Every structure is written in structure tokens, then in C-alpha cells.
PDB file of C-alpha atoms in Angstrom:
ATOM      1  CA  UNK A  29     102.079 119.261 100.000  1.00  0.00           C
ATOM      2  CA  UNK A  30     104.924 116.757  99.596  1.00  0.00           C
ATOM      3  CA  UNK A  31     104.599 113.884 102.064  1.00  0.00           C
ATOM      4  CA  UNK A  32     106.868 110.986 103.049  1.00  0.00           C
ATOM      5  CA  UNK A  33     105.208 108.245 105.090  1.00  0.00           C
ATOM      6  CA  UNK A  34     107.105 105.578 107.064  1.00  0.00           C
ATOM      7  CA  UNK A  35     105.312 102.268 106.577  1.00  0.00           C
ATOM      8  CA  UNK A  36     104.790  99.521 109.153  1.00  0.00           C
ATOM      9  CA  UNK A  37     104.582  95.775 108.559  1.00  0.00           C
ATOM     10  CA  UNK A  38     105.322  95.735 104.825  1.00  0.00           C
ATOM     11  CA  UNK A  39     108.326  95.385 102.513  1.00  0.00           C
ATOM     12  CA  UNK A  40     108.263  98.985 101.274  1.00  0.00           C
ATOM     13  CA  UNK A  41     109.934 101.247 103.826  1.00  0.00           C
ATOM     14  CA  UNK A  42     108.607 104.638 102.705  1.00  0.00           C
ATOM     15  CA  UNK A  43     105.870 106.071 100.512  1.00  0.00           C
ATOM     16  CA  UNK A  44     106.293 109.502  98.925  1.00  0.00           C
ATOM     17  CA  UNK A  45     103.516 111.517  97.293  1.00  0.00           C
ATOM     18  CA  UNK A  46     102.154 114.990  96.718  1.00  0.00           C
ATOM     19  CA  UNK A  47      98.695 115.792  98.063  1.00  0.00           C
ATOM     20  CA  UNK A  48      97.410 118.735  96.054  1.00  0.00           C
ATOM     21  CA  UNK A  49      95.044 121.478  97.232  1.00  0.00           C
ATOM     22  CA  UNK A  50      92.187 119.996  95.172  1.00  0.00           C
ATOM     23  CA  UNK A  51      92.532 116.627  96.984  1.00  0.00           C
ATOM     24  CA  UNK A  52      94.268 114.866  94.116  1.00  0.00           C
ATOM     25  CA  UNK A  53      97.430 112.819  94.632  1.00  0.00           C
ATOM     26  CA  UNK A  54     100.470 112.891  92.329  1.00  0.00           C
ATOM     27  CA  UNK A  55     104.188 112.032  92.328  1.00  0.00           C
ATOM     28  CA  UNK A  56     103.621 108.679  94.049  1.00  0.00           C
ATOM     29  CA  UNK A  57     106.633 106.468  94.719  1.00  0.00           C
ATOM     30  CA  UNK A  58     107.582 103.657  97.070  1.00  0.00           C
ATOM     31  CA  UNK A  59     111.004 102.825  98.553  1.00  0.00           C
ATOM     32  CA  UNK A  60     111.446  99.038  98.517  1.00  0.00           C
ATOM     33  CA  UNK A  61     108.695  96.479  98.095  1.00  0.00           C
ATOM     34  CA  UNK A  62     107.558  94.728  94.920  1.00  0.00           C
ATOM     35  CA  UNK A  63     108.899  97.132  92.316  1.00  0.00           C
ATOM     36  CA  UNK A  64     106.579  96.307  89.415  1.00  0.00           C
ATOM     37  CA  UNK A  65     103.393  96.140  91.480  1.00  0.00           C
ATOM     38  CA  UNK A  66     104.136  99.381  93.289  1.00  0.00           C
ATOM     39  CA  UNK A  67     104.951 101.191  90.049  1.00  0.00           C
ATOM     40  CA  UNK A  68     101.566 100.029  88.759  1.00  0.00           C
ATOM     41  CA  UNK A  69      99.760 101.286  91.879  1.00  0.00           C
ATOM     42  CA  UNK A  70     101.525 104.643  91.488  1.00  0.00           C
ATOM     43  CA  UNK A  71     100.511 104.927  87.813  1.00  0.00           C
ATOM     44  CA  UNK A  72      96.917 103.853  88.430  1.00  0.00           C
ATOM     45  CA  UNK A  73      96.453 106.253  91.349  1.00  0.00           C
ATOM     46  CA  UNK A  74      98.249 109.267  89.846  1.00  0.00           C
ATOM     47  CA  UNK A  75      95.817 112.191  89.633  1.00  0.00           C
ATOM     48  CA  UNK A  76      93.040 110.439  91.564  1.00  0.00           C
ATOM     49  CA  UNK A  77      91.299 112.014  94.539  1.00  0.00           C
ATOM     50  CA  UNK A  78      92.693 110.861  97.889  1.00  0.00           C
ATOM     51  CA  UNK A  79      89.284 109.688  99.138  1.00  0.00           C
ATOM     52  CA  UNK A  80      88.819 107.466  96.069  1.00  0.00           C
ATOM     53  CA  UNK A  81      92.251 105.886  96.546  1.00  0.00           C
ATOM     54  CA  UNK A  82      91.468 105.250 100.223  1.00  0.00           C
ATOM     55  CA  UNK A  83      88.143 103.573  99.325  1.00  0.00           C
ATOM     56  CA  UNK A  84      89.836 101.269  96.822  1.00  0.00           C
ATOM     57  CA  UNK A  85      93.006 100.329  98.743  1.00  0.00           C
ATOM     58  CA  UNK A  86      92.168 100.406 102.467  1.00  0.00           C
ATOM     59  CA  UNK A  87      92.059  96.965 104.038  1.00  0.00           C
ATOM     60  CA  UNK A  88      93.989  95.217 101.266  1.00  0.00           C
ATOM     61  CA  UNK A  89      96.260  92.513 102.704  1.00  0.00           C
ATOM     62  CA  UNK A  90      99.439  90.835 101.478  1.00  0.00           C
ATOM     63  CA  UNK A  91      99.853  87.109 102.079  1.00  0.00           C
ATOM     64  CA  UNK A  92      99.624  86.357 105.787  1.00  0.00           C
ATOM     65  CA  UNK A  93     100.105  90.013 106.786  1.00  0.00           C
ATOM     66  CA  UNK A  94      97.230  92.107 108.109  1.00  0.00           C
ATOM     67  CA  UNK A  95      98.273  94.998 105.851  1.00  0.00           C
ATOM     68  CA  UNK A  96      99.914  95.624 102.471  1.00  0.00           C
ATOM     69  CA  UNK A  97     101.787  98.386 100.702  1.00  0.00           C
ATOM     70  CA  UNK A  98      98.477  99.477  99.154  1.00  0.00           C
ATOM     71  CA  UNK A  99      96.804  99.509 102.580  1.00  0.00           C
ATOM     72  CA  UNK A 100      99.720 101.524 103.981  1.00  0.00           C
ATOM     73  CA  UNK A 101      99.292 104.011 101.133  1.00  0.00           C
ATOM     74  CA  UNK A 102      95.612 104.374 102.057  1.00  0.00           C
ATOM     75  CA  UNK A 103      96.653 104.872 105.688  1.00  0.00           C
ATOM     76  CA  UNK A 104      99.202 107.527 104.661  1.00  0.00           C
ATOM     77  CA  UNK A 105      96.520 109.397 102.745  1.00  0.00           C
ATOM     78  CA  UNK A 106      94.050 109.137 105.647  1.00  0.00           C
ATOM     79  CA  UNK A 107      96.569 110.538 108.108  1.00  0.00           C
ATOM     80  CA  UNK A 108      97.756 113.381 105.899  1.00  0.00           C
TER      81      UNK A 108
END
């Protein structure tokens, strides 16, 4: 299932990904945000199980913010 998630409180505006029937996540991309870091997150997470990504990224913060692009990705996976 192809999903687009509208973020809140971070520089990236949208996160796009495919959640496959086996629970794996592929085709990850971010609109906006820190280009190099978000490309790295996408590469590192490609093919991983959604629950593993959530465990690793949930709760991650960015500077003074209470969330981050990685945390928003975990939230997107949790909600979809």
C-alpha cells in the first residue's frame, strides 16, 4: 500500500512509503527536511519490517523540538 503522511512540527512536509503485505517498508522518501540525513534514513530502513523501524526511530527528537523527521516516520508507520 502506497502511503503519504503529512508531518507535524518538523522541516519535512510529507513522508512517502510503501507498506508491503509482509510488513516490510520500501520506496521511502521525504519532501523537505535535511536532504542528506533523510536519504540516509530511507536507505537504512528500506526493506525493514515496520515494527523494527518504529522501535528504532520512535521518540527521536531534533534540537529543541519534541519530535523529528525520524519520529514522524515512526508515527506514520504506527498509524498506517
